[in-house]
Short mmCIF file of C-alpha atoms in Angstrom, two decimals:
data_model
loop_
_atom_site.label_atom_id
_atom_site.label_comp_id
_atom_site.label_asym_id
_atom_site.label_seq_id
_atom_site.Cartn_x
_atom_site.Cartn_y
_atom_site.Cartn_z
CA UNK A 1 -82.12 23.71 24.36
CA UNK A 2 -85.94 24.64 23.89
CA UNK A 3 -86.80 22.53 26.97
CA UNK A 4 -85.49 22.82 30.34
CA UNK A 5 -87.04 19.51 31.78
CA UNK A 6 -87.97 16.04 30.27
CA UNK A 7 -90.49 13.36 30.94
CA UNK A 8 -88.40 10.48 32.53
CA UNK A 9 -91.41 8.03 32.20
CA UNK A 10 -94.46 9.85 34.09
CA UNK A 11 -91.61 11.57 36.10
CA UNK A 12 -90.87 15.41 35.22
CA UNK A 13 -86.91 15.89 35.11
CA UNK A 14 -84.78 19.27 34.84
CA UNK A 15 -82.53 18.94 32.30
CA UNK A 16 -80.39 22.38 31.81
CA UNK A 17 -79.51 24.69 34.84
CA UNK A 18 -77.68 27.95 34.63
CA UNK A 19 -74.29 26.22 35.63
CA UNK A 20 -72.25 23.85 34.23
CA UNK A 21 -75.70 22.15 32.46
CA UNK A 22 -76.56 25.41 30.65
CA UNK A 23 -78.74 25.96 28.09
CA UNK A 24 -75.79 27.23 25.28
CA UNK A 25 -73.65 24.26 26.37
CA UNK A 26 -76.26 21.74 25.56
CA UNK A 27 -77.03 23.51 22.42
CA UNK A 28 -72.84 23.29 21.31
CA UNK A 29 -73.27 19.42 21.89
CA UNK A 30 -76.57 19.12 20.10
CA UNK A 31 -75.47 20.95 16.49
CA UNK A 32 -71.83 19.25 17.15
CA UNK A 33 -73.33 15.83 17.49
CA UNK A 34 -76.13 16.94 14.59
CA UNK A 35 -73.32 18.10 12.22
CA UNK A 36 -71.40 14.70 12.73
CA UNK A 37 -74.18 12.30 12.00
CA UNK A 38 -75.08 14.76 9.09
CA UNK A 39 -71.68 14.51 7.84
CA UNK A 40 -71.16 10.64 8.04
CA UNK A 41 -74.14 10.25 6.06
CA UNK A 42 -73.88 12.50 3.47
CA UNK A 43 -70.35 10.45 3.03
CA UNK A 44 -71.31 7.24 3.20
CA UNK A 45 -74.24 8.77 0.25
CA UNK A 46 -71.39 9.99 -2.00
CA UNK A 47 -69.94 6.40 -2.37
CA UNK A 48 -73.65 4.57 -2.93
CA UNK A 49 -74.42 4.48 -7.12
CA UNK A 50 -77.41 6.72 -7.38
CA UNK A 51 -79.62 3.94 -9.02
CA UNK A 52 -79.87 2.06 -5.50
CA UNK A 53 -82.38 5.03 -4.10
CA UNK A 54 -80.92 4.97 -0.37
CA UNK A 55 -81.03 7.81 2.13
CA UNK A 56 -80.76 8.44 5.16
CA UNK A 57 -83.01 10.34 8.23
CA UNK A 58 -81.74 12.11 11.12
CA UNK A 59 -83.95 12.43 13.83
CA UNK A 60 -83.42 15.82 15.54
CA UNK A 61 -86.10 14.83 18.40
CA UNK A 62 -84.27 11.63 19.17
CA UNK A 63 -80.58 14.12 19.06
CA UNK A 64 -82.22 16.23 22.23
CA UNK A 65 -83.45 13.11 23.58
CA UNK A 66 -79.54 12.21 23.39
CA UNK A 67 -78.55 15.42 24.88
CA UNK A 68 -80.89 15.04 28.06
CA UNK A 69 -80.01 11.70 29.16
CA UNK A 70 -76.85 12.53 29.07
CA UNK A 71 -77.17 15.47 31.13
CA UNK A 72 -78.97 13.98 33.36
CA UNK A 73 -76.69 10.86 33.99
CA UNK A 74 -73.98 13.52 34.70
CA UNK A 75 -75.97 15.29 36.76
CA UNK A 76 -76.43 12.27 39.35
CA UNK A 77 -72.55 12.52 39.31
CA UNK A 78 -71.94 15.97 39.64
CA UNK A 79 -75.10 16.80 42.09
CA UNK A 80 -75.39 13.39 43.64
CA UNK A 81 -73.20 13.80 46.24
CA UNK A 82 -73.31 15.90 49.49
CA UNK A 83 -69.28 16.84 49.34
CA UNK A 84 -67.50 18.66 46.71
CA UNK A 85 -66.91 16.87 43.35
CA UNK A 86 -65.25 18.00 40.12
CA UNK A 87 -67.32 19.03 36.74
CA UNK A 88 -67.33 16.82 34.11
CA UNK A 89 -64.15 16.67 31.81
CA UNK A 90 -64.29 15.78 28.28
CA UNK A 91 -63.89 12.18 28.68
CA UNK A 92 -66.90 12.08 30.64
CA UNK A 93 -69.07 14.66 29.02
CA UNK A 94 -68.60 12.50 25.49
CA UNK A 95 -68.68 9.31 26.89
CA UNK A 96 -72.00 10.06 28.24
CA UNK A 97 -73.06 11.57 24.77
CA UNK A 98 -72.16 8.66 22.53
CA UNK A 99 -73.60 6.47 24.87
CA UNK A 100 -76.96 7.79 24.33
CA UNK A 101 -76.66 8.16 20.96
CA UNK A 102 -76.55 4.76 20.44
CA UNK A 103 -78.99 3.89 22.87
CA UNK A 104 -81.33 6.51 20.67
CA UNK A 105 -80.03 5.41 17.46
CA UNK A 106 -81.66 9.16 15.78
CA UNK A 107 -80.20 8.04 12.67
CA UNK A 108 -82.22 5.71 9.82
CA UNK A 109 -81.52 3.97 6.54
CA UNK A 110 -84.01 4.69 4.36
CA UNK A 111 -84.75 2.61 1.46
CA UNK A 112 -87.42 0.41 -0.72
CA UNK A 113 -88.05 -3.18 -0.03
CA UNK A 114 -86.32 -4.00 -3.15
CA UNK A 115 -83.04 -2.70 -2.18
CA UNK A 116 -80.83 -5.49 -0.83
CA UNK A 117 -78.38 -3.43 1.74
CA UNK A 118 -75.81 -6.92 1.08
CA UNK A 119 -75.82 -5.69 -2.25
CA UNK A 120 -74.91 -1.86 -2.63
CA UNK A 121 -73.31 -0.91 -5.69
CA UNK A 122 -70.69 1.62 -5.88
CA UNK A 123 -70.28 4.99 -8.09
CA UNK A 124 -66.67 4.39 -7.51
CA UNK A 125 -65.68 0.49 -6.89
CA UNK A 126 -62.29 1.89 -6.97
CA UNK A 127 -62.45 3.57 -3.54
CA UNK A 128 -60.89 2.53 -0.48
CA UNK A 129 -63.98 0.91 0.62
CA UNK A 130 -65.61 -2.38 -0.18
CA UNK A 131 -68.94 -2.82 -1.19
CA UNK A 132 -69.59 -4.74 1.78
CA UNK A 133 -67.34 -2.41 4.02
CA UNK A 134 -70.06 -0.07 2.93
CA UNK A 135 -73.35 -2.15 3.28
CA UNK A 136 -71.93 -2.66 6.89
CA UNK A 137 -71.53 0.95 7.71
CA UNK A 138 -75.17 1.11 6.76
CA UNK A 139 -76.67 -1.50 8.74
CA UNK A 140 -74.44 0.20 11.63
CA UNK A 141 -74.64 3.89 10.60
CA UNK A 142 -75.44 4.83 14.63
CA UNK A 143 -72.58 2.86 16.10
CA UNK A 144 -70.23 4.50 12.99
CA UNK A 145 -70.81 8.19 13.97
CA UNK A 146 -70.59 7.17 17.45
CA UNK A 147 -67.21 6.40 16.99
CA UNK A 148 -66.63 9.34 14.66
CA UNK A 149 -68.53 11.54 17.51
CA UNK A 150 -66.12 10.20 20.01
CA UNK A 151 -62.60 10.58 18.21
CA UNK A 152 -63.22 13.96 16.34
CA UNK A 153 -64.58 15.22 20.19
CA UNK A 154 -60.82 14.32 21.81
CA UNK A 155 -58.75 14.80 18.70
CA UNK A 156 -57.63 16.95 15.92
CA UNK A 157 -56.10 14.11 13.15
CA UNK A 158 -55.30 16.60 10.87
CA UNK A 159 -52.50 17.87 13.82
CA UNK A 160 -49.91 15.18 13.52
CA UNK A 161 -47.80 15.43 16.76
CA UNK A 162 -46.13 12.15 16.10
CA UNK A 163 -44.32 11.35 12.72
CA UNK A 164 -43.89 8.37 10.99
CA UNK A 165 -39.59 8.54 12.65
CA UNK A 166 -41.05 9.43 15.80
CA UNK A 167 -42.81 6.06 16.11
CA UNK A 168 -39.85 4.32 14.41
CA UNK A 169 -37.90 5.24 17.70
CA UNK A 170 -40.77 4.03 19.74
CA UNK A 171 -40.24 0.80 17.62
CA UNK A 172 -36.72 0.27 18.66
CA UNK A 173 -37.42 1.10 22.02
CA UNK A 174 -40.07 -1.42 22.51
CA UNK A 175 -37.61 -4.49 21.24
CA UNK A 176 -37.15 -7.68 22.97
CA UNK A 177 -34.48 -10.26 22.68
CA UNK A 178 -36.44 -13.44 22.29
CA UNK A 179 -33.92 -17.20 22.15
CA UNK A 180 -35.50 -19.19 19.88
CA UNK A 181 -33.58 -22.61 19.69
CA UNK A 182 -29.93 -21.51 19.64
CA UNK A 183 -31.14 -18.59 17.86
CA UNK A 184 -31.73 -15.05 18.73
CA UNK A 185 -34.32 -12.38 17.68
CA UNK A 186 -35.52 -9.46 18.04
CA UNK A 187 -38.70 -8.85 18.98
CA UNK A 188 -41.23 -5.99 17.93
CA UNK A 189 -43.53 -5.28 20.73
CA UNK A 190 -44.70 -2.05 19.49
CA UNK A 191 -44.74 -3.27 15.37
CA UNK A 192 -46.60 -0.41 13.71
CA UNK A 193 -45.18 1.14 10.29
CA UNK A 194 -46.76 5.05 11.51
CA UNK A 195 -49.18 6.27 14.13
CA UNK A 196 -51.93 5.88 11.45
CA UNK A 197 -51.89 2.59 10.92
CA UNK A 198 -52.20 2.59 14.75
CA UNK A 199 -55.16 5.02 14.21
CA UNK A 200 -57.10 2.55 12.43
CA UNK A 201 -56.98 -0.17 14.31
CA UNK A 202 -57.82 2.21 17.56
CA UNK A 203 -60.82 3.14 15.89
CA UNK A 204 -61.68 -0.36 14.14
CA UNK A 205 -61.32 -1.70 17.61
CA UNK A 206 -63.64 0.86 19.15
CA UNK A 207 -66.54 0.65 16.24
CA UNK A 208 -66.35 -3.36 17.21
CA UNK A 209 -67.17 -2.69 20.77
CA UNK A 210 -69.95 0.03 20.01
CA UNK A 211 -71.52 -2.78 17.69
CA UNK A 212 -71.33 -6.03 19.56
CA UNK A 213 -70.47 -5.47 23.24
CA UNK A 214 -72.69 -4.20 26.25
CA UNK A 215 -70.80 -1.25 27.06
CA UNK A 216 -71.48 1.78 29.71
CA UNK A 217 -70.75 5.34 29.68
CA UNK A 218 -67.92 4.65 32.36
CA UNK A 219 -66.24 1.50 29.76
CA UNK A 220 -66.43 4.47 26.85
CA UNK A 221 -65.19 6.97 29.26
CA UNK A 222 -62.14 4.94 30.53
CA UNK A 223 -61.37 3.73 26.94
CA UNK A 224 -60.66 6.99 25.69
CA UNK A 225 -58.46 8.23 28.57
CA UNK A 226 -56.30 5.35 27.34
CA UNK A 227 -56.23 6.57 23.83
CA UNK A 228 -54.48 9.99 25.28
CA UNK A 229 -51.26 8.24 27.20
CA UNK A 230 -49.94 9.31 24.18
CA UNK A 231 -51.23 11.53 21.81
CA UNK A 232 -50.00 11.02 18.59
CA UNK A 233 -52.29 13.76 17.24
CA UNK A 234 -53.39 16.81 18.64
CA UNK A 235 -56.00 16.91 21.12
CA UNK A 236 -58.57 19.40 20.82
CA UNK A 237 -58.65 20.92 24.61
CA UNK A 238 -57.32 20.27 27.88
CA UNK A 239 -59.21 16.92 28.24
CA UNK A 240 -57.82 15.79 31.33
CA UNK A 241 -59.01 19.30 33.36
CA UNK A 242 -61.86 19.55 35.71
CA UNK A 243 -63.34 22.70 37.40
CA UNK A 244 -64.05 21.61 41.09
CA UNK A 245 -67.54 22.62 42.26
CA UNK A 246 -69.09 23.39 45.67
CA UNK A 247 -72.05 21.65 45.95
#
């Protein structure tokens, strides 16, 4: 990071250290976080018919803004104690990050007054998304990569651990014998076709709660720990380790 301390109102703050808060850590979470916004956007581009004259500005001053709060609501964790306490794991450390990105929001929609966002034309209309799935995704973008910040930070998708007969066994193990009159029938409590299917309505589920709920860093932090019980794709570290630390 270029800075080691921020302006917390009219109070000085450090930000990095030369522990776990260093300065090449912070700088792996700023380009990470830069290169997912960047990517999101230049996606979300590719599907908008070039005639509409949208765009899109990342604010790289607002992304180190990000980075410091974050650090420095860790920090009050890590160093706010008198007796030992554990580093932050991954869980944490991106909880913390995609909280502050959307409470920064570095990322704008650019476009004229005479652009109606409820009205985006399509180079493809044949895509998987709507028009309006689109315009939403827009009016959202910094909740969208929040999500897409959190997910790709935990897991590797492209690693499929779980196959499409794997969760057909979890299927029949999850069935319950319901009486229904003099009838009986079975049950699906677990009724997906594949993990993926799953998949999306994980991360539908979490983009919902980034938009319209209050949420803390702790909320993010514990919903993602549930999303590991079982890993249907690869995960991308050893989430669930912590370094202890002597304070």
């Amino acid at each position: 990071m270029e800075e080691k301390f921020k302006n917390v109102f009219l109070t000085t703050v450090k930000v990095a250290d030369n522990d776990f808060f260093n300065d090449k850590r912070l700088d792996e979470w700023k380009d990470f976080i830069t290169k997912k916004a960047f990517n999101i956007c230049e996606g979300i581009m590719d599907l908008i018919d070039i005639s509409m004259d949208i765009n899109y500005f990342i604010s790289y001053t607002h992304i180190k803004e990000v980075i410091r709060d974050a650090v420095i609501g860790m920090k009050k964790i890590v160093y706010g104690t008198s007796h030992e306490v554990e580093t932050p794991n991954a869980f944490k450390i991106i909880a913390y990050l995609s909280y502050w990105f959307m409470r920064h929001k570095p990322v704008s929609i650019i476009y004229d007054e005479n652009v109606d966002l409820d009205a985006i034309e399509l180079k493809n209309p044949l895509i998987e998304l709507s028009a309006d799935e689109v315009s939403w995704k827009l009016k959202h973008i910094n909740e969208v990569i929040a999500v897409d910040i959190v997910t790709s930070y935990l897991f590797d998708f492209n690693h499929i651990v779980c196959n499409k007969k794997q969760c057909e066994r979890v299927v029949k193990a999850n069935i319950r014998n319901l009486k229904v009159g003099e009838n009986i029938i079975n049950e699906k409590l677990f009724d997906f076709g594949d993990f993926n299917e799953l998949r999306s309505i994980m991360i539908n589920k979490l983009t919902y709660y980034f938009t319209y709920r209050a949420i803390a860093p702790k909320v993010i932090e514990h919903i993602l720990e549930g999303y590991t019980f079982h890993p249907a794709w690869g995960l991308t570290g050893a989430h669930w380790k912590t370094e202890e630390k002597n304070i």
